[in-house]
Amino acid sequence: MNRKTLVLPAVVGLLAPVLAACGGSDNASDAIVVGTTDQFIASKDNPAPLDPAIGYEAGVWNVLRQTVQTLTHIPRGGGEPVPEAAQSCAFTDTENESYRCTLRAGLTFADGTLVTPEDVKYSIQRVLDIKDKSGPVGLLDNIDTIETKGEDQVVFHLKTPDATFPYKLATPPTGIVQKDKYPAKTAREGFQVDGSGPYTMKPEVDGDRIVKVVFTKNPKYKGDLKISNDKVELDLFDDATAMGKALDDKKIDMMTRNMSPEQAQEMLAKPKDGIKLTEMPGLAISYLAFNTEDPAVENRGVRQAMAQVIDRGAIANKVYGSTAEPLYSLIPSGITSHTNSFFNKYGEPNVAGAAETLEKAGVSTPVKFTLHYTTDHYGPATKSEFETLAKQLNDSELFEVDIKGTPWSEYRPAQKKGEYAVYGMGWFPDFPDPDTYTAPFLDKNNFLNSPYRSTAAQKTLIPQSRREADRSAATPAFEKLQDIVANDVPLLPVWQGKQYVASLDGLTGVEWAVNSSADLQLWELGHGNR
């Protein structure tokens, strides 16, 4: 049967969770095979791409989620976190500064070693101690001390109140690891991942990169997840075209990240027999970021003028068609507290207004710089997007820019070292709360290693937003944070994407296998026709 399934959002908790269609497979292997264009490459700058203390990318987290176990997890339909490795977790004070978890009885790692509260403390403390500049430490740096009690309890004492802490404990950086396999102060090099999660994993490596990951059901797993299969293979493809051909040839059962806009548009227009396309709301965003100390863009007026010139609607329509929509804030639509701060401040594209902004700022025109983008991380349409951006800026005659593409393995190290004045990035939410679209960029230890600082954001608004147990009560703080970004423009949001998953008929569980945060949950997949 050829069809497209459109998944409409329903409100649960703070965001619109995702439902999708079921699928199927003619693959002869017992393993379910899932395709991706994510790349995992070990390099001099990043010898440990899959260490939970280092990896801070959606693709890396999608490997870790299958193998390491966290104390809490986000349930199937979204909403507030529930216990996973823990049997119970709760704040023990009214200020949201002390959080206690009790481990499940008999919890072990995949090799049979007992999981203890000391293992939990060790695992999270090493993230704080390693403090990787481009890693996830910012998620956890509000932890003051970690205390263990008895044989099954661990207590987190926080520096300041943080109602989002249970969500953070559901992210892969808090995954429980073994002391004898993960050094306390340094990263575990290579590609192997071990834990107490639903699967064990075995990477197939060619030189410095993974070509396949085989996930096998962990018979010792104890947790909240229900595992619907015995084995899943994650096949890595160089590009979306090769991945699409593998699906057509029934060599894979499902393809996820990153389908090209052209593939999605073609399947929408001409459905294929035996293949279903599932369209779902997306919470991923694309944005430009700035090294605010670089001479080319250190003047705020330059960044504000760019915000006035670029035509987000044209970029979304020309490059991405129906797979993206314009974005006017770091917090996307579908998330509580979203406002169109950039549109409210700058309105429709306005070259004359941008010229006036530059003149008032004392900036000579044309402003010259290079727009940097990564060639192999966010999908095949990235080059076209940056060609369109450059043309818009150059056609204004206020800017003189060129573009340069770089592989991700070189791009990310150069970006965090501050080598790029202006560069493109994408973002998938860490957890379902507006905090994940603001704090990673504006708080200390920010994800981009950006020199930009906002005292109001760091000292007042972020702490204020985290004090609110009722997350809707934090909306005024988030609105002010969005307005600060629109005024100072350390980041320039461009578009918000939709997600598409293509699968063979007969594959079940697709509706749960990828959520709106792009979390891959392979345990949901099953073969309905076998």
Short mmCIF file of C-alpha atoms in Angstrom, two decimals:
data_model
loop_
_atom_site.label_atom_id
_atom_site.label_comp_id
_atom_site.label_asym_id
_atom_site.label_seq_id
_atom_site.Cartn_x
_atom_site.Cartn_y
_atom_site.Cartn_z
CA MET A 1 0.00 0.00 0.00
CA ASN A 2 1.39 3.40 -0.92
CA ARG A 3 0.49 6.27 1.36
CA LYS A 4 1.74 9.19 3.35
CA THR A 5 0.84 9.47 7.01
CA LEU A 6 0.44 12.96 8.39
CA VAL A 7 0.84 13.18 12.13
CA LEU A 8 -0.94 16.07 13.76
CA PRO A 9 0.26 17.54 17.07
CA ALA A 10 -1.58 17.05 20.32
CA VAL A 11 -0.71 19.01 23.42
CA VAL A 12 0.85 16.96 26.21
CA GLY A 13 2.93 18.77 28.81
CA LEU A 14 4.99 21.53 27.28
CA LEU A 15 5.23 20.54 23.63
CA ALA A 16 3.50 18.78 20.80
CA PRO A 17 4.52 15.12 20.97
CA VAL A 18 4.76 13.07 17.84
CA LEU A 19 2.73 10.23 16.50
CA ALA A 20 3.54 8.53 13.22
CA ALA A 21 2.54 5.62 11.00
CA CYS A 22 3.35 1.97 11.24
CA GLY A 23 5.51 0.31 8.59
CA GLY A 24 6.80 -3.05 7.34
CA SER A 25 9.74 -4.95 5.84
CA ASP A 26 10.76 -7.59 3.33
CA ASN A 27 14.28 -7.79 4.73
CA ALA A 28 15.38 -11.41 5.14
CA SER A 29 17.58 -10.76 8.15
CA ASP A 30 16.29 -11.14 11.71
CA ALA A 31 17.65 -7.69 12.47
CA ILE A 32 15.66 -4.56 11.80
CA VAL A 33 17.85 -2.27 9.69
CA VAL A 34 17.66 1.51 10.12
CA GLY A 35 19.49 3.95 7.89
CA THR A 36 21.04 7.29 8.83
CA THR A 37 23.43 9.80 7.33
CA ASP A 38 24.93 10.62 10.73
CA GLN A 39 28.70 10.22 10.74
CA PHE A 40 30.83 9.14 13.70
CA ILE A 41 34.49 9.89 13.08
CA ALA A 42 37.40 9.70 15.50
CA SER A 43 39.98 12.43 15.00
CA LYS A 44 42.85 14.13 16.76
CA ASP A 45 40.47 16.84 17.95
CA ASN A 46 37.77 14.35 18.95
CA PRO A 47 39.16 10.87 19.66
CA ALA A 48 36.11 9.90 21.76
CA PRO A 49 32.99 10.87 19.78
CA LEU A 50 30.68 8.46 21.66
CA ASP A 51 31.76 9.16 25.23
CA PRO A 52 28.71 10.50 27.17
CA ALA A 53 30.94 13.22 28.65
CA ILE A 54 31.98 14.41 25.17
CA GLY A 55 29.27 13.77 22.58
CA TYR A 56 26.72 16.57 22.24
CA GLU A 57 25.04 15.89 18.91
CA ALA A 58 21.69 14.36 18.07
CA GLY A 59 23.27 11.46 16.17
CA VAL A 60 25.65 10.62 19.02
CA TRP A 61 22.84 10.78 21.56
CA ASN A 62 20.79 8.42 19.40
CA VAL A 63 23.52 5.80 19.80
CA LEU A 64 23.94 6.43 23.51
CA ARG A 65 20.21 6.24 24.27
CA GLN A 66 20.14 2.62 23.16
CA THR A 67 23.05 1.56 25.37
CA VAL A 68 23.49 3.69 28.50
CA GLN A 69 20.69 3.95 31.03
CA THR A 70 19.56 7.16 32.69
CA LEU A 71 17.78 7.58 36.02
CA THR A 72 14.71 9.04 34.32
CA HIS A 73 13.33 9.10 30.78
CA ILE A 74 10.63 10.92 28.84
CA PRO A 75 7.62 8.60 28.43
CA ARG A 76 6.23 7.53 25.09
CA GLY A 77 3.73 10.34 24.59
CA GLY A 78 5.89 13.09 26.04
CA GLY A 79 5.25 14.94 29.27
CA GLU A 80 7.21 14.90 32.51
CA PRO A 81 10.06 12.43 33.10
CA VAL A 82 9.37 9.09 34.78
CA PRO A 83 11.81 6.69 36.50
CA GLU A 84 14.00 4.48 34.29
CA ALA A 85 17.11 3.13 36.08
CA ALA A 86 15.52 4.54 39.21
CA GLN A 87 12.41 3.10 40.79
CA SER A 88 11.52 6.55 42.13
CA CYS A 89 12.82 10.14 41.97
CA ALA A 90 11.56 13.36 43.53
CA PHE A 91 12.57 16.75 44.85
CA THR A 92 12.84 16.59 48.63
CA ASP A 93 12.50 20.32 49.28
CA THR A 94 10.15 23.10 48.24
CA GLU A 95 12.91 25.12 46.55
CA ASN A 96 13.77 22.46 43.91
CA GLU A 97 17.39 22.31 45.10
CA SER A 98 17.63 18.71 46.34
CA TYR A 99 16.68 15.75 44.16
CA ARG A 100 16.70 12.14 45.41
CA CYS A 101 16.55 8.94 43.34
CA THR A 102 16.26 5.35 44.53
CA LEU A 103 17.70 2.73 42.15
CA ARG A 104 15.77 -0.30 40.96
CA ALA A 105 16.57 -3.48 42.87
CA GLY A 106 18.98 -5.85 41.13
CA LEU A 107 20.03 -3.34 38.47
CA THR A 108 23.18 -4.51 36.63
CA PHE A 109 25.36 -3.52 33.72
CA ALA A 110 25.21 -5.72 30.63
CA ASP A 111 28.18 -7.77 31.88
CA GLY A 112 26.35 -8.58 35.11
CA THR A 113 28.16 -6.12 37.39
CA LEU A 114 25.83 -4.57 39.95
CA VAL A 115 24.90 -0.92 39.41
CA THR A 116 25.35 1.09 42.62
CA PRO A 117 24.68 4.67 43.67
CA GLU A 118 28.46 5.18 43.53
CA ASP A 119 28.34 4.31 39.81
CA VAL A 120 25.70 6.98 39.28
CA LYS A 121 27.77 9.55 41.15
CA TYR A 122 30.94 8.55 39.28
CA SER A 123 29.26 8.76 35.87
CA ILE A 124 27.87 12.25 36.33
CA GLN A 125 30.87 13.60 38.23
CA ARG A 126 33.19 12.63 35.36
CA VAL A 127 31.13 14.81 32.98
CA LEU A 128 31.71 17.71 35.35
CA ASP A 129 35.40 16.89 35.79
CA ILE A 130 36.19 16.35 32.11
CA LYS A 131 34.35 19.60 31.32
CA ASP A 132 34.70 19.27 27.56
CA LYS A 133 34.40 22.67 25.89
CA SER A 134 32.00 21.45 23.23
CA GLY A 135 30.41 18.76 25.37
CA PRO A 136 27.25 18.62 27.49
CA VAL A 137 28.72 19.84 30.78
CA GLY A 138 26.53 22.95 30.69
CA LEU A 139 23.50 20.74 31.30
CA LEU A 140 24.90 19.60 34.63
CA ASP A 141 27.02 22.45 35.96
CA ASN A 142 24.29 23.53 38.38
CA ILE A 143 25.07 20.41 40.44
CA ASP A 144 26.84 21.38 43.66
CA THR A 145 27.42 17.96 45.22
CA ILE A 146 26.30 14.37 44.65
CA GLU A 147 25.62 12.31 47.77
CA THR A 148 25.09 8.55 48.00
CA LYS A 149 23.02 6.99 50.76
CA GLY A 150 22.92 3.31 51.56
CA GLU A 151 22.78 0.70 48.83
CA ASP A 152 20.27 2.32 46.53
CA GLN A 153 19.96 6.11 46.92
CA VAL A 154 21.66 9.06 45.30
CA VAL A 155 20.93 12.70 46.14
CA PHE A 156 21.77 15.68 43.93
CA HIS A 157 22.28 18.98 45.72
CA LEU A 158 21.94 21.89 43.30
CA LYS A 159 23.57 25.33 43.47
CA THR A 160 20.33 27.07 42.55
CA PRO A 161 16.72 25.90 42.15
CA ASP A 162 16.10 24.03 38.90
CA ALA A 163 12.71 22.53 38.11
CA THR A 164 14.13 21.20 34.82
CA PHE A 165 16.64 18.92 36.57
CA PRO A 166 14.51 15.75 36.16
CA TYR A 167 14.57 16.38 32.39
CA LYS A 168 18.34 16.71 32.44
CA LEU A 169 18.66 13.37 34.21
CA ALA A 170 16.89 11.85 31.19
CA THR A 171 19.65 12.93 28.78
CA PRO A 172 22.55 10.66 27.69
CA PRO A 173 25.31 12.64 29.49
CA THR A 174 23.81 11.35 32.74
CA GLY A 175 23.97 7.76 31.49
CA ILE A 176 25.41 5.32 34.03
CA VAL A 177 28.82 3.91 33.05
CA GLN A 178 31.37 1.57 34.62
CA LYS A 179 34.49 2.81 36.37
CA ASP A 180 36.71 0.16 34.82
CA LYS A 181 35.66 1.15 31.28
CA TYR A 182 35.39 4.94 31.54
CA PRO A 183 38.32 6.90 33.06
CA ALA A 184 37.37 9.46 35.71
CA LYS A 185 39.25 12.45 34.31
CA THR A 186 39.69 11.64 30.61
CA ALA A 187 37.47 10.44 27.79
CA ARG A 188 37.12 6.85 26.70
CA GLU A 189 38.63 6.84 23.23
CA GLY A 190 37.23 4.86 20.35
CA PHE A 191 33.67 3.88 19.52
CA GLN A 192 32.63 1.27 22.06
CA VAL A 193 29.75 2.13 24.40
CA ASP A 194 28.82 0.02 27.43
CA GLY A 195 26.07 0.44 29.96
CA SER A 196 22.92 -1.01 31.50
CA GLY A 197 20.51 0.15 28.79
CA PRO A 198 18.14 -1.84 26.57
CA TYR A 199 20.86 -2.93 24.13
CA THR A 200 24.49 -3.84 23.96
CA MET A 201 26.27 -2.38 20.94
CA LYS A 202 29.01 -3.46 18.58
CA PRO A 203 30.44 -0.89 16.15
CA GLU A 204 31.76 -1.94 12.76
CA VAL A 205 34.65 0.39 11.97
CA ASP A 206 36.44 1.29 8.75
CA GLY A 207 39.59 3.26 9.57
CA ASP A 208 38.61 6.27 11.64
CA ARG A 209 34.84 5.98 11.23
CA ILE A 210 31.86 3.78 12.02
CA VAL A 211 30.02 2.18 9.10
CA LYS A 212 27.47 0.20 11.11
CA VAL A 213 26.33 -0.27 14.69
CA VAL A 214 24.70 -3.55 15.73
CA PHE A 215 22.40 -3.26 18.74
CA THR A 216 21.51 -6.53 20.47
CA LYS A 217 18.85 -6.81 23.16
CA ASN A 218 20.41 -6.72 26.61
CA PRO A 219 19.05 -9.76 28.52
CA LYS A 220 20.04 -8.19 31.85
CA TYR A 221 18.19 -4.92 31.22
CA LYS A 222 15.85 -3.78 34.00
CA GLY A 223 14.00 -0.56 33.44
CA ASP A 224 10.79 1.09 32.29
CA LEU A 225 11.19 0.44 28.55
CA LYS A 226 9.47 -2.38 26.68
CA ILE A 227 11.78 -3.83 24.00
CA SER A 228 9.98 -5.03 20.87
CA ASN A 229 12.87 -6.64 19.00
CA ASP A 230 16.04 -8.66 19.52
CA LYS A 231 18.42 -6.83 17.19
CA VAL A 232 18.65 -3.56 15.24
CA GLU A 233 21.37 -2.55 12.82
CA LEU A 234 22.08 1.14 12.33
CA ASP A 235 23.60 1.53 8.84
CA LEU A 236 25.50 4.73 8.10
CA PHE A 237 25.30 6.18 4.60
CA ASP A 238 27.43 8.88 3.00
CA ASP A 239 24.40 10.76 1.73
CA ALA A 240 20.63 10.74 1.55
CA THR A 241 20.60 9.48 -2.05
CA ALA A 242 22.42 6.27 -1.13
CA MET A 243 20.16 5.82 1.90
CA GLY A 244 17.04 6.29 -0.23
CA LYS A 245 18.22 3.71 -2.77
CA ALA A 246 18.82 1.22 0.04
CA LEU A 247 15.21 1.68 1.17
CA ASP A 248 13.90 1.28 -2.38
CA ASP A 249 15.95 -1.92 -2.68
CA LYS A 250 14.61 -3.12 0.69
CA LYS A 251 18.10 -3.32 2.15
CA ILE A 252 16.96 -1.19 5.07
CA ASP A 253 13.59 -1.09 6.84
CA MET A 254 13.53 2.59 7.71
CA MET A 255 15.45 5.77 7.01
CA THR A 256 15.61 8.60 9.49
CA ARG A 257 18.22 11.38 9.58
CA ASN A 258 18.66 13.03 7.21
CA MET A 259 16.27 12.65 4.33
CA SER A 260 16.72 15.38 1.74
CA PRO A 261 13.92 17.88 1.07
CA GLU A 262 13.79 16.56 -2.49
CA GLN A 263 13.19 13.01 -1.26
CA ALA A 264 10.40 14.09 1.06
CA GLN A 265 8.78 16.25 -1.63
CA GLU A 266 8.94 13.42 -4.16
CA MET A 267 7.36 10.94 -1.75
CA LEU A 268 4.68 13.46 -0.88
CA ALA A 269 3.85 13.98 -4.57
CA LYS A 270 4.32 10.39 -5.75
CA PRO A 271 3.96 7.79 -2.99
CA LYS A 272 5.86 4.55 -3.56
CA ASP A 273 4.39 1.07 -3.28
CA GLY A 274 5.38 -0.64 -0.07
CA ILE A 275 6.86 2.51 1.48
CA LYS A 276 5.19 4.90 3.91
CA LEU A 277 6.28 8.46 4.54
CA THR A 278 5.50 9.76 8.00
CA GLU A 279 5.40 13.52 8.41
CA MET A 280 5.66 14.83 11.94
CA PRO A 281 6.04 18.17 13.69
CA GLY A 282 9.68 19.16 14.09
CA LEU A 283 11.39 20.92 16.95
CA ALA A 284 14.78 21.16 15.25
CA ILE A 285 15.96 24.66 14.37
CA SER A 286 18.60 26.11 12.05
CA TYR A 287 20.41 29.33 12.87
CA LEU A 288 23.44 31.51 12.15
CA ALA A 289 25.87 32.06 15.00
CA PHE A 290 28.47 34.78 15.45
CA ASN A 291 31.87 35.09 17.03
CA THR A 292 30.99 38.42 18.62
CA GLU A 293 34.67 39.24 19.12
CA ASP A 294 35.55 38.92 15.43
CA PRO A 295 36.15 42.36 13.86
CA ALA A 296 33.76 41.63 11.00
CA VAL A 297 30.70 41.21 13.23
CA GLU A 298 31.65 42.51 16.69
CA ASN A 299 29.52 45.61 16.09
CA ARG A 300 25.97 44.71 17.04
CA GLY A 301 24.66 46.87 14.21
CA VAL A 302 26.14 44.45 11.65
CA ARG A 303 24.28 41.53 13.16
CA GLN A 304 21.05 43.53 13.45
CA ALA A 305 21.34 44.57 9.81
CA MET A 306 21.68 40.93 8.77
CA ALA A 307 18.51 40.17 10.71
CA GLN A 308 16.76 42.89 8.70
CA VAL A 309 18.02 41.72 5.31
CA ILE A 310 17.55 37.95 5.28
CA ASP A 311 14.27 36.60 3.94
CA ARG A 312 13.50 33.48 5.96
CA GLY A 313 10.36 32.71 4.00
CA ALA A 314 12.26 32.67 0.70
CA ILE A 315 14.91 30.36 2.17
CA ALA A 316 12.31 27.95 3.53
CA ASN A 317 10.28 27.91 0.32
CA LYS A 318 13.10 27.86 -2.22
CA VAL A 319 15.42 25.42 -0.48
CA TYR A 320 13.19 23.27 1.73
CA GLY A 321 9.69 23.58 0.31
CA SER A 322 7.11 22.12 2.66
CA THR A 323 9.76 20.62 4.93
CA ALA A 324 10.60 23.87 6.76
CA GLU A 325 9.03 27.12 7.90
CA PRO A 326 10.51 30.51 8.84
CA LEU A 327 11.70 30.89 12.42
CA TYR A 328 11.78 34.21 14.30
CA SER A 329 13.02 33.05 17.70
CA LEU A 330 15.37 30.52 19.27
CA ILE A 331 12.32 28.85 20.85
CA PRO A 332 10.34 27.25 18.01
CA SER A 333 6.59 27.14 17.60
CA GLY A 334 5.15 24.09 19.37
CA ILE A 335 7.07 24.90 22.55
CA THR A 336 5.49 26.82 25.39
CA SER A 337 6.76 30.43 25.66
CA HIS A 338 7.54 30.81 21.94
CA THR A 339 7.36 34.39 20.66
CA ASN A 340 8.26 35.88 17.28
CA SER A 341 10.80 38.26 18.81
CA PHE A 342 12.80 38.83 15.62
CA PHE A 343 9.73 39.60 13.55
CA ASN A 344 8.38 41.87 16.28
CA LYS A 345 11.62 43.85 16.25
CA TYR A 346 12.57 43.84 12.56
CA GLY A 347 9.40 42.97 10.62
CA GLU A 348 9.60 41.93 6.98
CA PRO A 349 12.98 42.03 5.17
CA ASN A 350 13.96 45.68 4.86
CA VAL A 351 17.18 46.68 3.06
CA ALA A 352 16.61 50.39 3.63
CA GLY A 353 16.14 49.77 7.35
CA ALA A 354 19.33 47.69 7.43
CA ALA A 355 21.25 50.48 5.71
CA GLU A 356 20.01 52.92 8.34
CA THR A 357 21.02 50.51 11.13
CA LEU A 358 24.57 50.23 9.74
CA GLU A 359 24.85 54.00 9.29
CA LYS A 360 23.76 54.68 12.87
CA ALA A 361 26.27 52.09 14.08
CA GLY A 362 29.07 53.83 12.15
CA VAL A 363 29.75 50.78 9.99
CA SER A 364 31.19 51.23 6.50
CA THR A 365 29.65 49.18 3.71
CA PRO A 366 29.91 46.72 2.17
CA VAL A 367 30.62 44.55 5.22
CA LYS A 368 32.86 41.65 4.20
CA PHE A 369 32.99 38.17 5.73
CA THR A 370 32.62 34.46 4.93
CA LEU A 371 29.54 32.40 5.72
CA HIS A 372 30.72 29.00 6.93
CA TYR A 373 28.65 25.83 6.77
CA THR A 374 29.23 22.11 7.26
CA THR A 375 29.00 19.90 4.19
CA ASP A 376 28.00 16.60 5.78
CA HIS A 377 26.09 17.08 9.02
CA TYR A 378 22.71 18.75 8.51
CA GLY A 379 21.69 17.32 5.17
CA PRO A 380 22.30 17.86 1.46
CA ALA A 381 20.32 21.11 1.21
CA THR A 382 22.72 23.06 3.45
CA LYS A 383 24.88 24.29 0.57
CA SER A 384 21.85 25.60 -1.30
CA GLU A 385 20.64 27.33 1.85
CA PHE A 386 23.93 29.18 2.25
CA GLU A 387 24.08 30.09 -1.42
CA THR A 388 20.63 31.64 -0.97
CA LEU A 389 21.68 33.45 2.19
CA ALA A 390 24.79 34.85 0.50
CA LYS A 391 22.78 36.05 -2.49
CA GLN A 392 20.27 37.83 -0.27
CA LEU A 393 23.03 39.62 1.64
CA ASN A 394 25.03 40.49 -1.47
CA ASP A 395 21.97 41.70 -3.40
CA SER A 396 21.40 44.26 -0.66
CA GLU A 397 24.81 45.78 -1.57
CA LEU A 398 25.34 46.28 2.16
CA PHE A 399 27.34 43.06 2.45
CA GLU A 400 30.01 41.31 0.44
CA VAL A 401 30.10 37.69 1.52
CA ASP A 402 31.21 34.37 0.18
CA ILE A 403 30.53 30.87 1.49
CA LYS A 404 32.77 28.00 2.49
CA GLY A 405 31.79 24.42 3.30
CA THR A 406 33.81 22.15 5.61
CA PRO A 407 33.31 18.54 6.78
CA TRP A 408 31.88 18.32 10.30
CA SER A 409 34.98 16.60 11.71
CA GLU A 410 36.94 19.77 10.90
CA TYR A 411 34.09 22.26 11.14
CA ARG A 412 33.13 21.77 14.77
CA PRO A 413 36.69 22.04 16.18
CA ALA A 414 37.33 25.19 14.13
CA GLN A 415 34.02 26.70 15.21
CA LYS A 416 34.59 26.19 18.92
CA LYS A 417 38.09 27.67 18.59
CA GLY A 418 36.52 30.88 17.27
CA GLU A 419 37.94 30.62 13.76
CA TYR A 420 34.64 31.55 12.07
CA ALA A 421 33.04 34.99 12.23
CA VAL A 422 29.66 33.75 10.96
CA TYR A 423 28.63 30.11 10.73
CA GLY A 424 25.58 27.91 10.43
CA MET A 425 24.42 25.42 13.04
CA GLY A 426 21.39 23.31 13.82
CA TRP A 427 19.87 22.38 17.16
CA PHE A 428 17.75 19.52 18.42
CA PRO A 429 16.25 19.94 21.91
CA ASP A 430 17.96 18.18 24.80
CA PHE A 431 14.62 17.75 26.58
CA PRO A 432 11.06 19.06 26.20
CA ASP A 433 11.30 22.47 27.85
CA PRO A 434 12.03 25.99 26.53
CA ASP A 435 15.12 26.05 28.76
CA THR A 436 16.88 23.81 26.23
CA TYR A 437 16.63 26.51 23.55
CA THR A 438 18.01 29.30 25.74
CA ALA A 439 20.41 28.16 28.46
CA PRO A 440 22.76 26.14 26.17
CA PHE A 441 23.41 29.33 24.18
CA LEU A 442 23.21 32.06 26.82
CA ASP A 443 24.41 30.50 30.07
CA LYS A 444 27.99 29.88 31.14
CA ASN A 445 29.73 26.91 29.49
CA ASN A 446 27.56 27.56 26.44
CA PHE A 447 27.43 24.95 23.70
CA LEU A 448 29.08 27.16 21.07
CA ASN A 449 31.94 28.35 23.27
CA SER A 450 30.73 31.81 22.30
CA PRO A 451 32.26 34.93 23.86
CA TYR A 452 28.83 36.59 24.00
CA ARG A 453 27.57 37.26 27.51
CA SER A 454 24.29 38.66 28.81
CA THR A 455 24.35 39.46 32.51
CA ALA A 456 20.56 39.70 32.59
CA ALA A 457 20.25 36.23 31.05
CA GLN A 458 22.83 34.52 33.24
CA LYS A 459 22.24 36.24 36.56
CA THR A 460 18.50 36.84 36.49
CA LEU A 461 16.34 35.34 33.76
CA ILE A 462 17.71 31.78 33.44
CA PRO A 463 17.75 31.23 37.25
CA GLN A 464 14.30 32.81 37.48
CA SER A 465 12.87 30.51 34.80
CA ARG A 466 14.26 27.43 36.53
CA ARG A 467 12.66 28.25 39.86
CA GLU A 468 9.18 27.74 38.44
CA ALA A 469 7.87 24.23 39.03
CA ASP A 470 4.84 25.24 36.97
CA ARG A 471 6.70 25.71 33.70
CA SER A 472 4.01 27.93 32.18
CA ALA A 473 4.77 30.42 34.96
CA ALA A 474 8.28 30.80 33.49
CA THR A 475 6.91 32.30 30.27
CA PRO A 476 7.67 35.96 31.15
CA ALA A 477 11.34 35.10 31.74
CA PHE A 478 11.57 33.19 28.46
CA GLU A 479 9.92 36.03 26.57
CA LYS A 480 12.54 38.44 27.88
CA LEU A 481 15.33 36.01 26.94
CA GLN A 482 14.00 35.83 23.38
CA ASP A 483 13.85 39.62 23.20
CA ILE A 484 17.48 39.87 24.38
CA VAL A 485 18.58 37.55 21.57
CA ALA A 486 16.61 39.56 19.02
CA ASN A 487 18.21 42.80 20.20
CA ASP A 488 21.83 41.64 20.59
CA VAL A 489 21.74 38.99 17.81
CA PRO A 490 24.45 36.62 19.06
CA LEU A 491 22.38 34.07 17.13
CA LEU A 492 20.09 34.53 14.16
CA PRO A 493 17.30 31.92 13.80
CA VAL A 494 16.49 31.02 10.20
CA TRP A 495 14.08 28.09 9.95
CA GLN A 496 12.27 25.35 11.85
CA GLY A 497 12.12 21.95 10.20
CA LYS A 498 9.62 19.15 9.94
CA GLN A 499 10.68 15.54 10.36
CA TYR A 500 10.09 12.76 7.87
CA VAL A 501 10.57 9.05 8.37
CA ALA A 502 10.21 6.60 5.48
CA SER A 503 9.64 2.94 6.28
CA LEU A 504 8.67 -0.33 4.63
CA ASP A 505 5.20 -1.72 5.14
CA GLY A 506 5.09 -4.23 7.96
CA LEU A 507 7.48 -2.41 10.27
CA THR A 508 5.63 -1.69 13.48
CA GLY A 509 6.30 0.92 16.15
CA VAL A 510 7.39 3.66 13.76
CA GLU A 511 4.89 5.94 15.47
CA TRP A 512 7.03 5.79 18.60
CA ALA A 513 10.52 5.22 17.20
CA VAL A 514 11.28 8.91 16.58
CA ASN A 515 9.77 11.62 18.72
CA SER A 516 9.46 15.34 18.00
CA SER A 517 12.85 15.97 19.63
CA ALA A 518 14.39 13.59 17.04
CA ASP A 519 15.23 11.03 19.74
CA LEU A 520 15.66 7.60 18.16
CA GLN A 521 13.99 4.87 20.23
CA LEU A 522 14.88 1.65 18.46
CA TRP A 523 13.25 -0.55 21.11
CA GLU A 524 9.84 0.46 19.75
CA LEU A 525 10.38 -1.17 16.33
CA GLY A 526 9.08 -4.61 15.44
CA HIS A 527 8.32 -6.82 12.45
CA GLY A 528 4.58 -7.21 12.09
CA ASN A 529 4.71 -9.66 9.19
CA ARG A 530 7.12 -12.25 10.57
#
